[in-house]
Amino acid sequence: MKAKILDILSDLESQKNVKVLYAAESGSRAWGFPSPDSDFDCRFIFVKPMDGYLSIVESDGQIGYPVDDVLDISGWDLQKTLRLVCKCNASPFEWLQSPIVYREEAGFRDQLWTLCQEFFNPKALIFHYLGIAKGALSKTNQEGNLTVKKFFYVIRPVLAALWTQKYQTIPPMNIEPLSQLLPKELDVLLKDLITMKSNAAEGMEFKTPEVFLTYIQETMQYLEAEARKMDDRNFGHQTLDKFLRNTIEKHDH
């Protein structure tokens, strides 16, 4: 599959006249809880030639490949990516931590990751993750149960938000270090659920453990209250502007 993804990235470079700087897995395979039928979620960051940034025509800053049951490939312009870094958006923070990297311009990930640390905003990040968790939690059926996929789409962002609040750092993207925040009995149960998911279809519904639902609800309430006490952080964008200009100039040919 990696070879196919690399071929698609090369085709997109030719078709769109862009340079892929970084491409990595961003879904359940990178989060640490894949199912047998999990698709491949490749996300990439690209840069255009200088002329592409000198037009009055606005761009949405993203390109992609038609989604099917196996592959989901899309990318963001470096300019869009840096705007989101400035807002402490979790997506680029996670992409840069992926254990599955398909392509990387030498040194790009380390340079951008260093910049990300400067734009860490715990309040914004906590609310970002709580929003994801609330959205997934709303997908319960009439019996109050979730699909196995949606359960993990709740618990991982809740733990990421808790990590942010507790350690005041960008949280890991992988579930394993995050799970260490759980009480021991829930950590053991979560590992059992990861094993179950590794042998189950993504859409399988299961009796969501009441102890987890209680933990999730109480933790979300606690985090929301704690986040509201935090100050908002506003950042200048000069270092990001410089990084953008230098990268464009490097690849403008």
Short mmCIF file of C-alpha atoms in Angstrom, two decimals:
data_model
loop_
_atom_site.label_atom_id
_atom_site.label_comp_id
_atom_site.label_asym_id
_atom_site.label_seq_id
_atom_site.Cartn_x
_atom_site.Cartn_y
_atom_site.Cartn_z
CA MET A 1 0.00 0.00 0.00
CA LYS A 2 2.86 2.39 0.73
CA ALA A 3 4.04 2.09 -2.89
CA LYS A 4 0.55 2.96 -4.15
CA ILE A 5 0.34 5.98 -1.83
CA LEU A 6 3.75 7.20 -3.00
CA ASP A 7 2.66 6.83 -6.64
CA ILE A 8 -0.49 8.87 -5.97
CA LEU A 9 1.52 11.59 -4.24
CA SER A 10 3.87 11.78 -7.23
CA ASP A 11 0.90 12.00 -9.59
CA LEU A 12 -0.64 14.81 -7.53
CA GLU A 13 2.65 16.71 -7.61
CA SER A 14 2.68 16.53 -11.41
CA GLN A 15 -1.01 17.30 -11.88
CA LYS A 16 -1.16 20.19 -9.41
CA ASN A 17 2.39 21.53 -9.88
CA VAL A 18 3.23 21.30 -6.17
CA LYS A 19 5.98 19.81 -4.01
CA VAL A 20 5.00 17.39 -1.23
CA LEU A 21 7.09 18.26 1.82
CA TYR A 22 5.67 15.71 4.23
CA ALA A 23 3.14 12.87 4.09
CA ALA A 24 2.07 10.61 6.93
CA GLU A 25 -0.71 8.36 8.22
CA SER A 26 -3.23 10.19 10.39
CA GLY A 27 -6.05 7.76 11.20
CA SER A 28 -6.57 4.76 13.44
CA ARG A 29 -3.45 3.04 12.12
CA ALA A 30 -1.34 5.90 13.50
CA TRP A 31 -3.49 6.36 16.61
CA GLY A 32 -2.80 2.77 17.67
CA PHE A 33 -6.19 1.10 17.32
CA PRO A 34 -6.72 -0.13 13.73
CA SER A 35 -9.43 -2.57 12.67
CA PRO A 36 -9.01 -5.15 9.89
CA ASP A 37 -11.10 -2.91 7.61
CA SER A 38 -9.52 0.42 8.60
CA ASP A 39 -8.73 2.55 5.59
CA PHE A 40 -5.44 4.34 5.02
CA ASP A 41 -5.67 8.03 5.96
CA CYS A 42 -2.73 9.80 4.36
CA ARG A 43 -2.33 13.52 5.05
CA PHE A 44 0.32 15.66 3.43
CA ILE A 45 1.71 19.18 3.40
CA PHE A 46 2.71 20.77 0.10
CA VAL A 47 4.18 23.98 -1.24
CA LYS A 48 3.47 25.72 -4.55
CA PRO A 49 5.83 27.71 -6.78
CA MET A 50 6.09 31.40 -5.86
CA ASP A 51 3.62 32.40 -8.59
CA GLY A 52 0.97 30.29 -6.90
CA TYR A 53 0.97 32.69 -3.96
CA LEU A 54 0.85 35.87 -6.05
CA SER A 55 -2.67 35.63 -7.46
CA ILE A 56 -5.79 37.54 -6.47
CA VAL A 57 -7.71 34.27 -6.86
CA GLU A 58 -8.19 32.71 -3.45
CA SER A 59 -7.47 29.04 -2.93
CA ASP A 60 -8.92 26.76 -0.26
CA GLY A 61 -5.37 25.57 0.31
CA GLN A 62 -5.99 21.89 -0.09
CA ILE A 63 -5.88 19.15 -2.68
CA GLY A 64 -6.87 15.53 -2.52
CA TYR A 65 -7.45 12.21 -4.12
CA PRO A 66 -10.94 10.70 -4.60
CA VAL A 67 -11.82 8.75 -1.47
CA ASP A 68 -12.66 5.05 -1.66
CA ASP A 69 -13.07 2.28 0.91
CA VAL A 70 -9.32 1.80 1.22
CA LEU A 71 -7.60 5.13 0.63
CA ASP A 72 -8.30 8.62 1.97
CA ILE A 73 -5.60 11.01 0.79
CA SER A 74 -5.63 14.79 1.14
CA GLY A 75 -3.17 17.57 1.77
CA TRP A 76 -2.87 21.16 2.90
CA ASP A 77 -0.85 23.98 1.44
CA LEU A 78 1.99 24.96 3.77
CA GLN A 79 0.43 28.43 4.03
CA LYS A 80 -2.86 26.96 5.31
CA THR A 81 -0.96 24.61 7.63
CA LEU A 82 0.97 27.46 9.21
CA ARG A 83 -2.18 29.51 9.70
CA LEU A 84 -3.62 26.59 11.65
CA VAL A 85 -0.41 26.14 13.64
CA CYS A 86 -0.75 29.79 14.65
CA LYS A 87 -4.25 28.97 15.95
CA CYS A 88 -2.96 25.87 17.79
CA ASN A 89 -5.01 23.53 15.62
CA ALA A 90 -4.34 19.92 16.64
CA SER A 91 -4.25 18.42 13.14
CA PRO A 92 -0.73 19.49 12.08
CA PHE A 93 0.51 18.70 15.60
CA GLU A 94 -0.72 15.14 15.15
CA TRP A 95 0.47 14.66 11.58
CA LEU A 96 4.01 15.57 12.60
CA GLN A 97 3.97 12.91 15.33
CA SER A 98 2.76 10.07 13.11
CA PRO A 99 4.74 6.83 13.46
CA ILE A 100 3.95 6.06 9.81
CA VAL A 101 5.69 8.55 7.51
CA TYR A 102 5.33 8.07 3.76
CA ARG A 103 7.49 10.96 2.58
CA GLU A 104 9.50 13.74 4.14
CA GLU A 105 11.67 16.53 2.82
CA ALA A 106 14.88 16.25 4.83
CA GLY A 107 14.58 18.20 8.08
CA PHE A 108 11.07 19.52 7.39
CA ARG A 109 9.28 17.70 10.19
CA ASP A 110 11.82 18.67 12.85
CA GLN A 111 11.78 22.32 11.80
CA LEU A 112 7.99 22.58 11.78
CA TRP A 113 7.65 20.61 15.03
CA THR A 114 9.99 23.07 16.74
CA LEU A 115 7.79 25.93 15.53
CA CYS A 116 4.67 24.17 16.81
CA GLN A 117 5.99 24.31 20.37
CA GLU A 118 6.02 28.10 20.16
CA PHE A 119 2.30 28.20 19.35
CA PHE A 120 1.05 25.84 22.04
CA ASN A 121 -2.21 27.17 23.48
CA PRO A 122 -3.61 24.73 26.07
CA LYS A 123 -7.03 26.36 26.30
CA ALA A 124 -7.61 26.21 22.54
CA LEU A 125 -6.29 22.66 22.31
CA ILE A 126 -8.45 21.36 25.15
CA PHE A 127 -11.61 22.82 23.62
CA HIS A 128 -10.59 21.44 20.21
CA TYR A 129 -10.34 17.91 21.56
CA LEU A 130 -13.49 18.21 23.67
CA GLY A 131 -15.36 19.28 20.54
CA ILE A 132 -14.21 16.17 18.70
CA ALA A 133 -15.21 13.96 21.63
CA LYS A 134 -18.65 15.56 21.93
CA GLY A 135 -19.27 15.08 18.23
CA ALA A 136 -18.42 11.38 18.39
CA LEU A 137 -20.35 10.90 21.63
CA SER A 138 -23.49 12.22 19.95
CA LYS A 139 -23.46 9.15 17.68
CA THR A 140 -24.84 6.78 20.33
CA ASN A 141 -27.76 4.55 19.30
CA GLN A 142 -31.11 4.31 21.09
CA GLU A 143 -29.59 2.00 23.70
CA GLY A 144 -26.84 4.50 24.41
CA ASN A 145 -24.14 2.40 22.75
CA LEU A 146 -21.44 3.44 20.30
CA THR A 147 -19.76 1.64 17.45
CA VAL A 148 -16.32 0.44 18.41
CA LYS A 149 -14.88 3.07 16.05
CA LYS A 150 -16.81 5.95 17.63
CA PHE A 151 -15.87 4.85 21.14
CA PHE A 152 -12.21 5.33 20.31
CA TYR A 153 -13.06 8.62 18.60
CA VAL A 154 -14.35 9.73 22.01
CA ILE A 155 -11.80 8.33 24.44
CA ARG A 156 -8.65 9.36 22.54
CA PRO A 157 -9.48 13.08 22.31
CA VAL A 158 -10.67 13.10 25.94
CA LEU A 159 -7.31 11.70 27.00
CA ALA A 160 -5.48 14.13 24.68
CA ALA A 161 -7.32 17.03 26.33
CA LEU A 162 -6.49 15.63 29.78
CA TRP A 163 -2.81 15.33 28.82
CA THR A 164 -2.84 18.95 27.65
CA GLN A 165 -4.34 20.13 30.93
CA LYS A 166 -2.14 17.98 33.16
CA TYR A 167 1.26 18.36 31.48
CA GLN A 168 0.80 21.66 29.58
CA THR A 169 2.40 20.17 26.47
CA ILE A 170 1.19 19.05 23.05
CA PRO A 171 -0.28 15.58 23.63
CA PRO A 172 0.94 12.43 21.87
CA MET A 173 -1.24 11.26 18.99
CA ASN A 174 -0.92 7.56 19.87
CA ILE A 175 -3.33 5.99 22.35
CA GLU A 176 -0.66 4.04 24.26
CA PRO A 177 1.00 6.92 26.16
CA LEU A 178 -2.37 8.64 26.56
CA SER A 179 -3.88 5.54 28.18
CA GLN A 180 -1.43 5.87 31.07
CA LEU A 181 -3.62 8.73 32.31
CA LEU A 182 -6.45 6.29 33.00
CA PRO A 183 -7.08 4.63 36.35
CA LYS A 184 -5.44 1.20 36.31
CA GLU A 185 -8.66 -0.79 35.86
CA LEU A 186 -9.73 1.37 32.91
CA ASP A 187 -6.29 1.13 31.32
CA VAL A 188 -6.55 -2.67 31.42
CA LEU A 189 -10.07 -2.53 29.99
CA LEU A 190 -8.97 -0.16 27.22
CA LYS A 191 -6.21 -2.54 26.15
CA ASP A 192 -8.82 -5.31 25.93
CA LEU A 193 -10.98 -3.06 23.76
CA ILE A 194 -8.03 -2.28 21.48
CA THR A 195 -7.52 -6.02 21.03
CA MET A 196 -11.23 -6.45 20.32
CA LYS A 197 -11.15 -3.65 17.73
CA SER A 198 -8.16 -5.24 16.02
CA ASN A 199 -10.41 -8.21 15.21
CA ALA A 200 -13.71 -6.42 14.58
CA ALA A 201 -15.31 -4.36 11.85
CA GLU A 202 -15.17 -0.60 12.38
CA GLY A 203 -18.96 -0.33 12.37
CA MET A 204 -19.57 -3.01 14.99
CA GLU A 205 -21.73 -1.80 17.85
CA PHE A 206 -20.94 -3.01 21.35
CA LYS A 207 -22.20 -2.53 24.86
CA THR A 208 -20.17 0.50 25.84
CA PRO A 209 -18.88 -0.10 29.38
CA GLU A 210 -20.82 2.08 31.81
CA VAL A 211 -17.65 2.71 33.79
CA PHE A 212 -16.09 4.29 30.70
CA LEU A 213 -19.13 6.42 29.91
CA THR A 214 -19.11 7.75 33.47
CA TYR A 215 -15.38 8.44 33.32
CA ILE A 216 -15.72 10.22 29.97
CA GLN A 217 -18.60 12.44 31.11
CA GLU A 218 -16.94 13.38 34.40
CA THR A 219 -13.57 14.05 32.76
CA MET A 220 -15.11 16.21 30.05
CA GLN A 221 -16.97 18.29 32.63
CA TYR A 222 -13.79 18.71 34.67
CA LEU A 223 -11.71 19.70 31.64
CA GLU A 224 -14.24 22.20 30.37
CA ALA A 225 -14.31 23.90 33.77
CA GLU A 226 -10.51 23.93 34.00
CA ALA A 227 -10.08 25.26 30.47
CA ARG A 228 -12.44 28.15 31.14
CA LYS A 229 -10.09 29.32 33.89
CA MET A 230 -7.15 29.50 31.46
CA ASP A 231 -6.02 32.64 29.70
CA ASP A 232 -6.22 32.89 25.93
CA ARG A 233 -2.86 33.11 24.23
CA ASN A 234 -2.32 35.22 21.15
CA PHE A 235 0.76 34.87 19.01
CA GLY A 236 2.54 36.90 16.38
CA HIS A 237 3.12 35.22 13.04
CA GLN A 238 6.52 36.59 12.03
CA THR A 239 8.40 33.31 12.56
CA LEU A 240 5.79 31.41 10.56
CA ASP A 241 5.92 33.99 7.77
CA LYS A 242 9.69 33.60 7.62
CA PHE A 243 9.45 29.81 7.52
CA LEU A 244 6.88 30.03 4.72
CA ARG A 245 8.99 32.44 2.64
CA ASN A 246 12.16 30.40 3.09
CA THR A 247 10.40 27.18 2.12
CA ILE A 248 8.78 28.70 -0.97
CA GLU A 249 12.09 30.18 -2.12
CA LYS A 250 13.85 26.87 -1.60
CA HIS A 251 11.40 25.05 -3.88
CA ASP A 252 10.65 27.78 -6.42
CA HIS A 253 11.98 26.48 -9.71
#
